[in-house]
Coordinates of C-alpha atoms and ligand atoms in Angstrom, one line a residue:
X1178 CA 177.1 133.8 170.5
X1179 CA 175.9 130.5 168.7
X1180 CA 178.7 128.4 167.9
X1181 CA 176.8 125.3 166.8
X1182 CA 178.1 125.3 163.3
X1183 CA 181.9 124.9 164.1
X1184 CA 183.7 122.6 166.3
X1185 CA 186.5 124.7 165.1
X1186 CA 186.4 127.1 168.1
X1187 CA 186.7 124.2 170.6
X1188 CA 189.5 122.9 168.6
X1189 CA 191.3 126.1 168.5
X1190 CA 191.1 126.4 172.3
X1191 CA 192.7 123.2 172.8
X1192 CA 195.6 124.0 170.6
X1193 CA 196.0 127.3 172.1
X1194 CA 196.3 125.7 175.5
X1195 CA 198.8 123.2 174.0
X1196 CA 200.8 126.2 172.6
X1197 CA 200.8 127.5 176.2
X1198 CA 202.2 124.3 177.5
X1199 CA 204.7 124.0 174.8
X1200 CA 205.9 127.6 175.4
X1201 CA 204.7 128.7 172.1
X1202 CA 203.8 132.3 171.5
X1203 CA 200.8 132.9 169.3
X1204 CA 199.0 136.0 167.6
X1205 CA 196.7 136.1 170.5
X1206 CA 199.6 136.8 173.0
X1207 CA 200.9 139.5 170.6
X1208 CA 197.5 140.8 170.3
X1209 CA 197.2 141.1 174.1
X1210 CA 200.7 142.8 174.2
X1211 CA 199.4 145.6 171.8
X1212 CA 197.1 146.5 174.6
X1213 CA 194.7 149.3 173.3
X1214 CA 195.3 150.1 169.6
X1215 CA 196.3 153.5 168.4
X1216 CA 193.1 155.5 168.0
X1217 CA 194.6 157.9 165.6
X1218 CA 195.8 155.0 163.3
X1219 CA 192.3 153.3 163.8
X1220 CA 190.6 156.7 162.5
X1221 CA 193.3 157.0 159.6
X1222 CA 194.5 160.4 160.8
X1223 CA 198.0 159.6 161.5
X1224 CA 200.4 160.6 158.8
X1225 CA 204.1 159.7 158.3
X1226 CA 204.4 160.4 154.8
X1227 CA 207.4 163.0 155.5
X1228 CA 210.0 163.5 158.0
X1229 CA 208.4 166.9 159.2
X1230 CA 205.9 164.3 160.8
X1231 CA 204.7 162.1 162.0
X1232 CA 201.7 164.2 162.5
X1233 CA 198.4 163.2 163.7
X1234 CA 195.3 165.3 163.6
X1235 CA 192.2 165.0 165.6
X1236 CA 189.8 162.3 164.6
X1237 CA 186.9 164.4 166.0
X1238 CA 186.5 167.6 164.0
X1239 CA 186.8 170.9 166.0
X1240 CA 188.9 169.3 168.8
X1241 CA 192.7 169.4 168.8
X1242 CA 195.0 169.8 165.8
X1243 CA 193.2 170.0 162.6
X1244 CA 196.2 170.2 160.2
X1245 CA 199.6 168.4 159.9
X1246 CA 202.6 170.7 159.7
X1247 CA 202.2 170.9 156.0
X1248 CA 198.6 171.9 156.4
X1249 CA 197.2 168.5 155.3
X1250 CA 193.7 168.1 156.7
X1251 CA 192.0 165.0 158.2
X1252 CA 190.3 164.6 154.6
X1253 CA 193.8 164.6 152.9
X1254 CA 195.5 162.5 155.3
X1255 CA 192.8 159.8 155.5
X1256 CA 192.5 159.7 151.5
X1257 CA 196.2 159.3 151.0
X1258 CA 196.5 156.5 153.6
X1259 CA 193.6 154.8 152.0
X1260 CA 195.0 155.3 148.6
X1261 CA 198.5 153.9 149.6
X1262 CA 196.6 150.8 150.8
X1263 CA 195.2 150.4 147.4
X1264 CA 198.7 150.8 146.0
X1265 CA 200.0 148.2 148.3
X1266 CA 197.3 145.7 147.4
X1267 CA 197.4 146.3 143.8
X1268 CA 201.2 145.7 143.8
X1269 CA 200.8 142.3 145.7
X1270 CA 198.2 140.9 143.3
X1271 CA 199.8 142.2 140.2
X1272 CA 203.5 141.2 141.1
X1273 CA 202.2 137.7 141.7
X1274 CA 200.6 137.7 138.3
X1275 CA 203.8 138.9 136.7
X1276 CA 205.5 135.8 138.3
X1277 CA 202.8 133.6 136.7
X1278 CA 203.5 135.4 133.3
X1279 CA 207.3 134.9 133.8
X1280 CA 206.6 131.0 134.3
X1281 CA 204.7 131.0 131.1
X1282 CA 207.3 132.8 129.3
X1283 CA 209.8 130.1 130.5
X1284 CA 207.4 127.3 129.7
X1285 CA 208.4 124.6 127.3
X1286 CA 207.0 121.2 126.2
X1287 CA 209.5 119.0 128.1
X1288 CA 210.0 121.1 131.1
X1289 CA 208.0 121.2 134.4
X1290 CA 206.5 124.4 133.4
X1291 CA 204.1 123.5 130.7
X1292 CA 200.9 124.7 129.0
X1293 CA 198.1 122.6 130.4
X1294 CA 195.0 124.4 129.1
X1295 CA 195.8 125.0 125.4
X1296 CA 192.2 125.7 124.5
X1297 CA 192.4 128.7 127.0
X1298 CA 195.8 129.8 125.7
X1299 CA 194.3 130.0 122.2
X1300 CA 191.1 131.7 123.4
X1301 CA 192.9 134.4 125.3
X1302 CA 195.3 134.8 122.4
X1303 CA 192.5 135.3 120.0
X1304 CA 190.9 137.8 122.7
X1305 CA 194.0 139.8 122.5
X1306 CA 194.1 140.0 118.9
X1307 CA 197.0 137.8 118.1
X1308 CA 197.0 136.5 114.5
X1309 CA 196.5 132.9 113.7
X1310 CA 195.9 132.0 117.4
X1311 CA 194.2 128.9 116.5
X1312 CA 197.1 127.4 114.5
X1313 CA 200.3 128.7 115.9
X1314 CA 202.7 126.2 117.4
X1315 CA 201.8 126.1 121.3
X1316 CA 204.7 127.4 123.0
X1317 CA 205.5 130.1 120.3
X1318 CA 202.0 131.3 121.0
X1319 CA 202.6 131.1 124.7
X1320 CA 205.7 133.2 124.7
X1321 CA 204.1 135.8 122.4
X1322 CA 201.2 136.0 124.8
X1323 CA 203.4 136.2 127.7
X1324 CA 205.1 139.1 126.1
X1325 CA 201.9 140.9 125.6
X1326 CA 200.9 140.2 129.2
X1327 CA 204.2 141.7 130.5
X1328 CA 203.5 144.8 128.5
X1329 CA 200.2 145.2 130.6
X1330 CA 202.4 146.2 133.4
X1331 CA 204.4 149.0 131.8
X1332 CA 203.1 149.9 128.4
X1333 CA 203.3 153.7 128.0
X1334 CA 199.9 154.1 126.4
X1335 CA 196.4 152.7 126.4
X1336 CA 194.3 151.0 129.0
X1337 CA 194.1 147.3 130.3
X1338 CA 193.3 144.8 127.5
X1339 CA 190.8 142.8 129.7
X1340 CA 188.5 146.1 130.0
X1341 CA 187.2 145.0 126.6
X1342 CA 185.3 142.0 128.1
X1343 CA 183.1 144.4 130.0
X1344 CA 179.5 145.3 129.2
X1345 CA 179.5 148.6 127.4
X1346 CA 177.6 150.8 129.8
X1347 CA 180.0 149.9 132.5
X1348 CA 183.0 150.4 130.1
X1349 CA 181.4 153.9 129.2
X1350 CA 181.3 154.8 132.9
X1351 CA 185.0 153.9 133.5
X1352 CA 185.9 156.1 130.5
X1353 CA 183.6 158.9 131.5
X1354 CA 185.0 159.0 135.2
X1355 CA 188.7 158.4 134.1
X1356 CA 189.0 155.3 136.0
X1357 CA 189.7 153.0 133.0
X1358 CA 193.2 151.7 134.1
X1359 CA 196.1 152.1 132.3
X1360 CA 199.5 150.1 132.8
X1361 CA 199.6 148.5 136.3
X1362 CA 202.9 149.7 137.3
X1363 CA 202.1 153.2 135.9
X1364 CA 198.8 153.3 138.1
X1365 CA 200.7 152.4 141.3
X1366 CA 203.5 154.8 140.4
X1367 CA 201.2 157.6 139.8
X1368 CA 199.2 157.0 143.0
X1369 CA 202.4 156.9 145.0
X1370 CA 203.6 160.1 143.4
X1371 CA 200.0 161.8 143.9
X1372 CA 200.0 160.9 147.5
X1373 CA 203.6 162.1 148.2
X1374 CA 204.1 165.2 150.4
X1375 CA 202.9 168.3 148.6
X1376 CA 200.8 166.7 145.9
X1377 CA 197.3 166.1 145.7
X1378 CA 195.1 167.4 148.8
X1379 CA 191.7 166.9 147.2
X1380 CA 190.4 163.9 148.8
X1381 CA 188.0 163.0 146.0
X1382 CA 190.7 163.2 143.5
X1383 CA 192.8 161.0 145.6
X1384 CA 190.0 158.5 145.9
X1385 CA 189.5 158.3 142.1
X1386 CA 193.2 157.7 141.5
X1387 CA 193.1 155.0 144.1
X1388 CA 190.1 153.4 142.4
X1389 CA 191.8 153.4 139.0
X1390 CA 194.8 151.8 140.5
X1391 CA 192.6 149.3 142.0
X1392 CA 190.8 148.6 138.9
X1393 CA 194.3 147.9 137.4
X1394 CA 194.4 145.1 140.0
X1395 CA 191.0 143.6 139.3
X1396 CA 190.8 144.0 135.5
X1397 CA 194.7 143.8 135.1
X1398 CA 196.9 142.0 137.5
X1399 CA 194.2 139.7 139.1
X1400 CA 192.6 138.8 135.9
X1401 CA 195.9 138.0 134.3
X1402 CA 196.9 136.0 137.3
X1403 CA 193.9 133.9 137.0
X1404 CA 193.7 133.5 133.4
X1405 CA 197.4 132.7 132.9
X1406 CA 197.4 130.3 136.0
X1407 CA 194.6 128.4 134.3
X1408 CA 196.7 128.3 131.1
X1409 CA 199.7 127.0 132.9
X1410 CA 198.2 124.7 135.4
X1411 CA 194.7 123.8 134.1
X1412 CA 191.4 125.5 134.5
X1413 CA 189.7 124.2 137.7
X1414 CA 186.8 121.7 137.3
X1415 CA 184.4 120.8 140.3
X1416 CA 186.0 118.0 142.5
X1417 CA 185.9 116.8 146.2
X1418 CA 188.4 117.7 148.8
X1419 CA 188.4 117.9 152.6
X1420 CA 189.1 120.8 155.0
X1421 CA 190.3 121.7 158.6
X1422 CA 193.3 120.8 160.5
X1423 CA 192.1 117.1 160.7
X1424 CA 193.7 116.7 157.1
X1425 CA 197.0 116.6 158.8
X1426 CA 198.0 112.9 158.9
X1427 CA 200.0 111.6 161.8
X1428 CA 201.4 108.7 159.7
X1429 CA 202.6 110.7 156.9
X1430 CA 205.1 113.2 156.2
X1431 CA 203.1 116.6 156.3
X1432 CA 204.1 119.6 154.1
X1433 CA 202.3 122.7 154.5
X1434 CA 202.2 125.0 151.6
X1435 CA 201.1 128.5 152.5
X1436 CA 201.0 131.8 150.7
X1437 CA 199.5 132.7 147.5
X1438 CA 201.5 132.0 144.3
X1439 CA 201.0 128.5 142.7
X1440 CA 204.3 128.5 140.7
X1441 CA 206.1 126.8 143.7
X1442 CA 203.3 124.8 145.0
X1443 CA 202.7 123.2 141.8
X1444 CA 206.5 122.0 141.7
X1445 CA 206.1 120.7 145.3
X1446 CA 203.2 118.7 144.3
X1447 CA 205.1 117.2 141.4
X1448 CA 208.1 116.6 143.6
X1449 CA 206.0 114.8 146.2
X1450 CA 204.5 112.5 143.5
X1451 CA 207.9 111.2 142.7
X1452 CA 208.0 107.5 143.6
X1453 CA 211.6 107.8 144.7
X1454 CA 210.6 110.6 147.3
X1455 CA 207.6 108.3 148.4
X1456 CA 210.0 105.4 148.9
X1457 CA 212.5 107.7 151.1
X1458 CA 209.4 108.7 153.1
X1459 CA 208.6 105.1 153.7
X1460 CA 212.2 104.2 154.6
X1461 CA 212.0 107.0 157.3
X1462 CA 208.8 105.4 158.8
X1463 CA 206.1 107.4 157.2
X1464 CA 203.3 105.9 155.1
X1465 CA 203.6 108.6 152.5
X1466 CA 203.8 112.3 151.8
X1467 CA 200.7 114.4 152.6
X1468 CA 200.4 117.9 151.1
X1469 CA 198.3 120.3 152.8
X1470 CA 197.3 123.8 151.8
X1471 CA 196.7 127.2 153.7
X1472 CA 195.4 130.5 152.5
X1473 CA 195.5 131.0 148.8
X1474 CA 198.2 128.7 147.9
X1475 CA 196.1 126.2 149.4
X1476 CA 193.0 127.5 147.4
X1477 CA 195.0 127.3 144.2
X1478 CA 196.2 123.8 144.7
X1479 CA 192.7 122.5 145.9
X1480 CA 191.0 124.1 143.0
X1481 CA 193.2 122.4 140.5
X1482 CA 194.2 119.1 142.2
X1483 CA 191.9 118.7 145.1
X1484 CA 194.8 119.2 147.6
X1485 CA 193.4 119.2 151.2
X1486 CA 192.9 122.5 152.9
X1487 CA 194.4 122.8 156.5
X1488 CA 192.7 126.1 157.2
X1489 CA 192.8 129.7 156.7
X1490 CA 194.8 132.7 157.6
X1491 CA 194.2 132.5 161.6
X1492 CA 195.1 128.7 161.4
X1493 CA 198.8 129.1 160.2
X1494 CA 200.1 129.0 163.8
X1495 CA 197.7 126.4 164.9
X1496 CA 198.9 124.1 162.1
X1497 CA 202.5 124.1 163.3
X1498 CA 201.1 123.7 166.9
X1499 CA 199.8 120.3 166.0
X1500 CA 203.4 119.3 166.2
X1501 CA 202.9 117.0 163.0
X1502 CA 204.3 119.4 160.2
X1503 CA 207.6 118.4 158.7
X1504 CA 208.0 121.4 156.6
X1505 CA 206.0 124.7 156.3
X1506 CA 206.8 126.0 153.0
X1507 CA 205.7 129.6 151.9
X1508 CA 205.9 131.8 148.8
X1509 CA 204.4 135.3 149.3
X1510 CA 201.6 137.2 151.2
X1511 CA 199.8 136.6 154.4
X1512 CA 202.5 134.6 156.1
X1513 CA 203.1 135.6 159.6
X1514 CA 206.8 136.6 160.3
X1515 CA 206.3 134.8 163.7
X1516 CA 206.2 131.4 162.1
X1517 CA 210.1 130.4 161.9
X1518 CA 210.2 131.1 165.9
X1519 CA 207.0 129.0 166.4
X1520 CA 208.4 126.3 164.2
X1521 CA 211.7 126.0 166.4
X1522 CA 209.3 125.0 169.2
X1523 CA 208.7 122.0 167.3
X1524 CA 210.5 120.0 164.8
X1525 CA 208.9 121.8 162.0
X1526 CA 211.4 123.4 159.2
X1527 CA 210.2 126.7 158.0
X1528 CA 211.3 127.4 154.3
X1529 CA 210.8 130.8 152.7
X1530 CA 211.4 130.7 149.0
X1531 CA 210.9 134.2 147.4
X1532 CA 213.1 137.1 147.7
X1533 CA 210.1 139.2 147.8
X1534 CA 209.1 137.3 150.9
X1535 CA 212.3 136.3 152.5
X1536 CA 211.5 135.5 156.0
X1537 CA 214.4 135.2 158.4
X1538 CA 214.7 132.6 161.1
X1539 CA 215.1 129.3 159.5
X1540 CA 215.9 128.0 155.8
X1541 CA 215.6 130.2 152.6
X1542 CA 215.6 128.2 149.4
X1543 CA 215.4 130.7 146.4
X1544 CA 212.6 129.5 144.0
X1545 CA 213.1 130.4 140.4
X1546 CA 211.5 129.3 137.0
X1547 CA 214.8 128.0 135.8
X1548 CA 215.3 125.8 138.7
X1549 CA 211.7 125.3 140.1
X1550 CA 211.6 121.4 140.1
X1551 CA 215.0 121.3 141.6
X1552 CA 214.0 123.6 144.4
X1553 CA 210.9 121.7 145.0
X1554 CA 212.8 118.3 145.2
X1555 CA 215.2 119.9 147.7
X1556 CA 212.3 121.0 149.8
X1557 CA 210.4 117.8 149.7
X1558 CA 213.6 115.8 150.9
X1559 CA 214.2 118.2 153.6
X1560 CA 210.6 117.5 154.8
X1561 CA 210.9 113.7 154.3
X1562 CA 214.1 113.4 156.1
X1563 CA 213.0 115.6 159.0
X1564 CA 210.1 113.1 159.7
X1565 CA 212.4 111.1 162.1
X1566 CA 212.7 114.3 164.2
X1567 CA 209.1 114.5 165.0
X1568 CA 208.4 114.2 168.6
X1569 CA 205.5 111.9 169.1
X1570 CA 204.6 113.3 172.7
X1571 CA 204.1 116.7 171.1
X1572 CA 201.7 115.7 168.4
X1573 CA 198.1 116.7 168.9
X1574 CA 196.0 116.8 165.7
X1575 CA 192.3 117.8 166.2
X1576 CA 190.0 115.3 164.9
X1577 CA 188.0 117.9 162.9
X1578 CA 187.8 117.8 159.1
X1579 CA 184.8 118.4 156.7
X1580 CA 184.3 117.0 153.2
X1581 CA 184.1 119.9 150.5
X1582 CA 183.5 120.6 146.8
X1583 CA 185.9 122.8 145.2
X1584 CA 186.9 123.8 141.8
X1585 CA 184.1 126.1 140.4
X1586 CA 185.7 128.3 137.8
X1587 CA 183.4 130.2 135.5
X1588 CA 184.0 127.5 133.0
X1589 CA 183.0 124.8 135.6
X1590 CA 180.0 126.8 136.6
X1591 CA 178.8 127.1 132.8
X1592 CA 179.4 123.4 132.3
X1593 CA 177.0 122.8 135.3
X1594 CA 174.4 125.2 133.9
X1595 CA 174.6 123.4 130.4
X1596 CA 173.1 120.4 131.9
X1597 CA 169.7 122.2 132.5
X1598 CA 169.6 123.9 129.1
X1599 CA 166.6 122.6 127.2
X1600 CA 168.3 122.0 123.7
X1601 CA 164.7 121.8 122.0
X1602 CA 164.3 125.6 122.7
X1603 CA 166.6 128.5 121.0
X1604 CA 168.7 128.4 124.3
X1605 CA 172.3 127.7 123.7
X1606 CA 174.8 125.8 126.0
X1607 CA 178.1 127.7 127.1
X1608 CA 176.2 130.6 128.6
X1609 CA 175.2 131.9 132.0
X1610 CA 171.6 132.3 130.8
X1611 CA 170.1 129.6 133.1
X1612 CA 171.6 131.6 136.1
X1613 CA 170.1 135.1 134.9
X1614 CA 166.9 133.2 134.3
X1615 CA 166.5 132.1 137.8
X1616 CA 167.7 135.4 139.2
X1617 CA 165.3 137.3 137.0
X1618 CA 162.4 134.9 137.7
X1619 CA 163.0 135.5 141.3
X1620 CA 163.6 131.6 142.2
X1621 CA 166.7 133.1 143.6
X1622 CA 166.8 136.6 144.9
X1623 CA 170.3 137.6 144.0
X1624 CA 174.0 136.6 144.2
X1625 CA 176.8 137.6 146.6
X1626 CA 180.5 137.2 146.3
X1627 CA 181.9 136.5 150.0
X1628 CA 185.6 137.0 150.1
X1629 CA 188.5 138.0 152.0
X1630 CA 190.8 137.2 155.2
X1631 CA 190.3 136.7 158.9
X1632 CA 190.8 139.4 161.4
X1633 CA 190.9 139.3 165.2
X1634 CA 188.4 142.2 165.2
X1635 CA 185.8 139.5 164.2
X1636 CA 185.5 136.0 165.7
X1637 CA 187.4 133.8 163.7
X1638 CA 185.0 132.7 160.7
X1639 CA 182.0 133.5 162.4
X1640 CA 181.1 136.5 160.4
X1641 CA 182.0 134.6 157.1
X1642 CA 179.8 131.6 158.1
X1643 CA 177.0 133.5 159.5
X1644 CA 176.7 135.9 156.4
X1645 CA 176.7 133.0 154.0
X1646 CA 174.2 130.8 156.1
X1647 CA 171.9 133.6 156.2
X1648 CA 172.0 134.4 152.7
X1649 CA 171.4 130.9 151.4
X1650 CA 168.6 130.8 153.7
X1651 CA 167.2 133.7 152.1
X1652 CA 167.7 132.2 148.7
X1653 CA 170.9 134.2 147.7
X1654 CA 173.5 132.2 145.8
X1655 CA 177.1 132.5 147.1
X1656 CA 180.4 132.3 145.5
X1657 CA 183.5 132.7 147.5
X1658 CA 187.4 132.9 147.5
X1659 CA 190.2 133.2 149.8
X1660 CA 190.1 132.6 153.4
X1661 CA 186.2 133.1 153.3
X1662 CA 186.0 130.0 151.0
X1663 CA 188.1 128.0 153.6
X1664 CA 185.6 129.1 156.3
X1665 CA 182.7 127.9 154.3
X1666 CA 184.6 124.8 153.5
X1667 CA 185.2 124.0 157.3
X1668 CA 181.4 124.8 158.0
X1669 CA 180.1 122.2 155.4
X1670 CA 178.6 125.0 153.2
X1671 CA 180.5 123.8 150.1
X1672 CA 178.9 120.4 150.2
X1673 CA 176.0 119.5 148.0
X1674 CA 174.1 118.5 151.2
X1675 CA 174.2 122.3 152.1
X1676 CA 171.2 122.7 150.0
X1677 CA 169.2 121.6 153.0
X1678 CA 170.3 125.0 154.7
X1679 CA 168.8 127.0 151.7
X1680 CA 165.4 128.7 151.0
X1681 CA 163.2 126.8 148.7
X1682 CA 164.1 128.4 145.5
X1683 CA 167.9 128.2 146.0
X1684 CA 167.5 124.5 147.3
X1685 CA 165.7 123.6 143.9
X1686 CA 168.4 125.3 141.7
X1687 CA 171.1 123.4 143.8
X1688 CA 169.3 120.1 143.0
X1689 CA 168.8 120.7 139.3
X1690 CA 172.1 122.1 138.5
X1691 CA 173.9 119.7 141.1
X1692 CA 176.0 122.4 142.7
X1693 CA 176.4 123.5 146.4
X1694 CA 174.7 126.8 147.4
X1695 CA 178.2 128.3 148.2
X1696 CA 180.7 127.9 145.2
X1697 CA 184.4 127.9 145.8
X1698 CA 185.8 130.1 143.1
X1699 CA 189.6 129.9 144.1
X1700 CA 192.1 132.3 145.6
X1701 CA 192.1 136.1 146.1
X1702 CA 193.4 136.7 142.6
X1703 CA 190.3 134.6 141.4
X1704 CA 187.9 137.4 142.6
X1705 CA 188.5 138.2 139.0
X1706 CA 186.6 135.0 138.2
X1707 CA 183.7 136.7 140.1
X1708 CA 184.0 139.9 138.2
X1709 CA 184.0 137.7 135.1
X1710 CA 180.7 135.7 136.0
X1711 CA 179.0 138.9 137.0
X1712 CA 180.2 140.7 133.8
X1713 CA 178.8 137.5 131.7
X1714 CA 175.4 138.1 133.5
X1715 CA 175.5 141.9 132.6
X1716 CA 176.4 140.9 128.8
X1717 CA 173.5 138.2 128.9
X1718 CA 171.0 141.0 130.0
X1719 CA 172.8 143.8 128.3
X1720 CA 172.7 145.9 131.5
X1721 CA 175.2 147.8 133.4
X1722 CA 176.5 145.5 136.3
X1723 CA 175.3 148.0 138.8
X1724 CA 171.7 147.2 138.0
X1725 CA 172.1 143.6 138.8
X1726 CA 171.1 142.1 142.2
X1727 CA 174.5 141.1 143.2
X1728 CA 176.8 142.5 146.2
X1729 CA 180.4 142.0 147.2
X1730 CA 181.1 141.2 151.0
X1731 CA 184.3 141.0 152.9
X1732 CA 183.1 140.0 156.5
X1733 CA 186.6 139.7 158.1
X1734 CA 189.1 141.4 155.6
X1735 CA 192.4 142.7 156.9
X1736 CA 195.0 143.4 154.1
X1737 CA 195.9 146.1 151.9
X1738 CA 195.0 143.5 149.0
X1739 CA 191.5 143.5 150.4
X1740 CA 191.2 147.3 150.2
X1741 CA 192.2 147.1 146.6
X1742 CA 189.7 144.3 146.0
X1743 CA 186.9 146.3 147.6
X1744 CA 187.7 149.3 145.5
X1745 CA 187.7 147.5 142.2
X1746 CA 184.4 145.6 143.2
X1747 CA 182.8 149.0 143.9
X1748 CA 184.5 150.3 140.5
X1749 CA 182.9 147.5 138.8
X1750 CA 179.5 148.6 139.9
X1751 CA 178.8 146.2 142.8
X1752 CA 178.0 147.4 146.2
X1753 CA 180.5 146.1 148.7
X1754 CA 179.9 145.4 152.3
X1755 CA 182.8 145.3 154.8
X1756 CA 182.4 143.8 158.2
X1757 CA 185.5 145.4 159.5
X1758 CA 185.6 149.2 159.4
X1759 CA 188.4 150.6 157.3
X1760 CA 190.6 153.2 158.9
X1761 CA 188.8 156.2 157.4
X1762 CA 186.3 157.3 160.2
X1763 CA 188.8 160.3 161.1
X1764 CA 187.4 162.1 157.9
X1765 CA 183.7 162.2 157.9
X1766 CA 183.9 163.7 154.3
X1767 CA 186.0 160.8 152.9
X1768 CA 183.6 158.2 154.7
X1769 CA 180.7 159.8 153.1
X1770 CA 182.4 159.7 149.7
X1771 CA 182.9 156.0 150.2
X1772 CA 179.5 155.0 151.6
X1773 CA 177.2 157.6 149.6
X1774 CA 178.9 160.0 147.2
X1775 CA 180.6 157.7 144.9
X1776 CA 177.1 156.0 144.1
X1777 CA 176.6 159.1 141.9
X1778 CA 179.6 158.7 139.6
X1779 CA 180.4 155.1 139.7
X1780 CA 176.8 153.5 140.6
X1781 CA 178.1 151.6 143.6
X1782 CA 179.1 152.4 147.2
X1783 CA 180.6 150.8 150.3
X1784 CA 178.6 149.8 153.4
X1785 CA 180.4 149.2 156.7
X1786 CA 178.5 147.0 159.1
X1787 CA 180.1 144.9 161.8
X1788 CA 177.2 142.7 162.7
X1789 CA 176.5 140.0 160.2
X1790 CA 172.9 139.6 160.7
X1791 CA 172.3 143.3 160.4
X1792 CA 174.6 143.1 157.4
X1793 CA 172.5 140.5 155.7
X1794 CA 169.4 142.5 156.5
X1795 CA 171.0 145.5 154.7
X1796 CA 171.9 143.3 151.8
X1797 CA 168.4 141.7 151.4
X1798 CA 167.0 145.3 151.2
X1799 CA 169.7 146.3 148.7
X1800 CA 169.1 143.3 146.5
X1801 CA 165.2 143.8 146.6
X1802 CA 165.5 147.3 145.6
X1803 CA 167.6 146.3 142.6
X1804 CA 164.9 143.8 141.7
X1805 CA 162.2 146.5 141.9
X1806 CA 164.2 148.9 139.8
X1807 CA 164.7 146.3 137.1
X1808 CA 161.0 145.5 137.3
X1809 CA 161.5 141.8 138.3
Ligands
LIG2118 FE1 202.8 165.9 158.6 FE2 202.2 166.6 156.2 FE3 204.6 165.3 156.6 FE4 202.1 164.1 156.7 S1 203.0 165.1 155.0 S2 203.9 163.9 158.2 S3 200.7 165.8 157.5 S4 204.0 167.4 157.5
LIG2119 FE1 194.4 135.3 149.7

């Protein structure tokens, strides 16, 4: 396998050797201890939904037990397991969003939780039909909007408000197929009920309920999470940052912020800017305080403040193994429970902060909207005071980092597109028309959203980077979020100079619009930004999203959240390519439903393909077929 694009793997190897010397365990030790993974689980045919079980049916039809004790077939068991992953993923994104809305509900002019994008507040308030949205007092309006958003989680009637943004053909399909999502909590509850012992056995019905639940994530929880975070903390604009473990500074107090929810991290950044805290750091012998981000908390903070990116999911252990992290501060999601024990091998304090993700083994400081800045002050002080405990002989920071551009919200992209609008024509600024124009003209062949996690079933970052490099070479513009975005950052794909890796058409577009060929659009909840962008293109051309030459890709996904995302992206009419095969192959019927049959009623389907180059070949065929069908 070619490894020319990342010094990263060599760096990981050195740190893994260091871990061994330090007696520190990593995910690779635990992966080895698992030996062969369970074949029944892998095929999705293990059921432990009731206490008559666990039951496992044969993953190969016609061989062994074909039904669980209750009579559930492989189709039912696989469908239920898959659906429950959708419920888990939707819960995670949406509960995160609810916390953001609660922060907005608690916002006030003089506190640390403030409205930072008032224009967006007024725009969303008007979109949701609040009267006098342009004149109401800012915080009265923010509280009214927050109350409305909280109702999106539990209202007894009606569907998600943001659906009304959608192009009408897509909206009609959702209504026709009964997958227009209702209140978020209701969708999750209904799905858990529906997949309880003795409820639905029809695998297609279970899939449809799962998709509707996932749609309440994409067009509900995630969209609320993104829009309300922007209102609270500012809508991202294009800005430089840097990435990879080399952003850890041996001369400064290093604080790692990791997880997903920006509420805590925003307060930590504020606390670390406090001159008194910086003075204290200097008194302890450090040159200052260096905040570095990981996973989506890192993405949220780099998008809005240019905070440096230490790495993605798989690097959370490596980061601590550098021996130079004074505090690893976490909020929710994608945090290894192994971290506190690992931190104890070094001087690192591990601090968990959410009752939803209380991780035992070191410190717990409960974060709340009422005490947010005080909590953050306490955390930063602990980190600063810990600097003197650092053991210089255990410090080894890889000399690897890469400059990157970040911050491409939909608004930032439109801002860039505005620069190429010829105002002598009837073309207006503030639209995505320049983008649809170059796609329809064939200058670029289509667009891809590359998202998702890391998974040891794929070589770390290899699938992400290969897919993106191959796509831009073939004139497909990429937008990216989550750990995929961090992989792109480390590989230099988010720099303006990456235009040199592109085909001729995309290179020209990058030069004229002054953007990199791969655009960092944020965290995993910010896949809603991608939905928004594609939807704006669909509105611009007044066609269903399913007709556009766009695809979704998750080359290295691993979480329940990713299952929910894949479902709502397909539900939004976008074919979705998965580089890790979901645990469904034990049901050929359910697999066919995902990869073929759902095309008939939703206009999009899943593609499973582990090999990134073969995947890109398939994507190009897909995009060109869409172009032919559109006559472009
Ligand atoms: Fe077995 Fe049915 Fe219970 Fe699942 S729900 S554990 S298949 S008896
Ligand atoms: Fe994420």
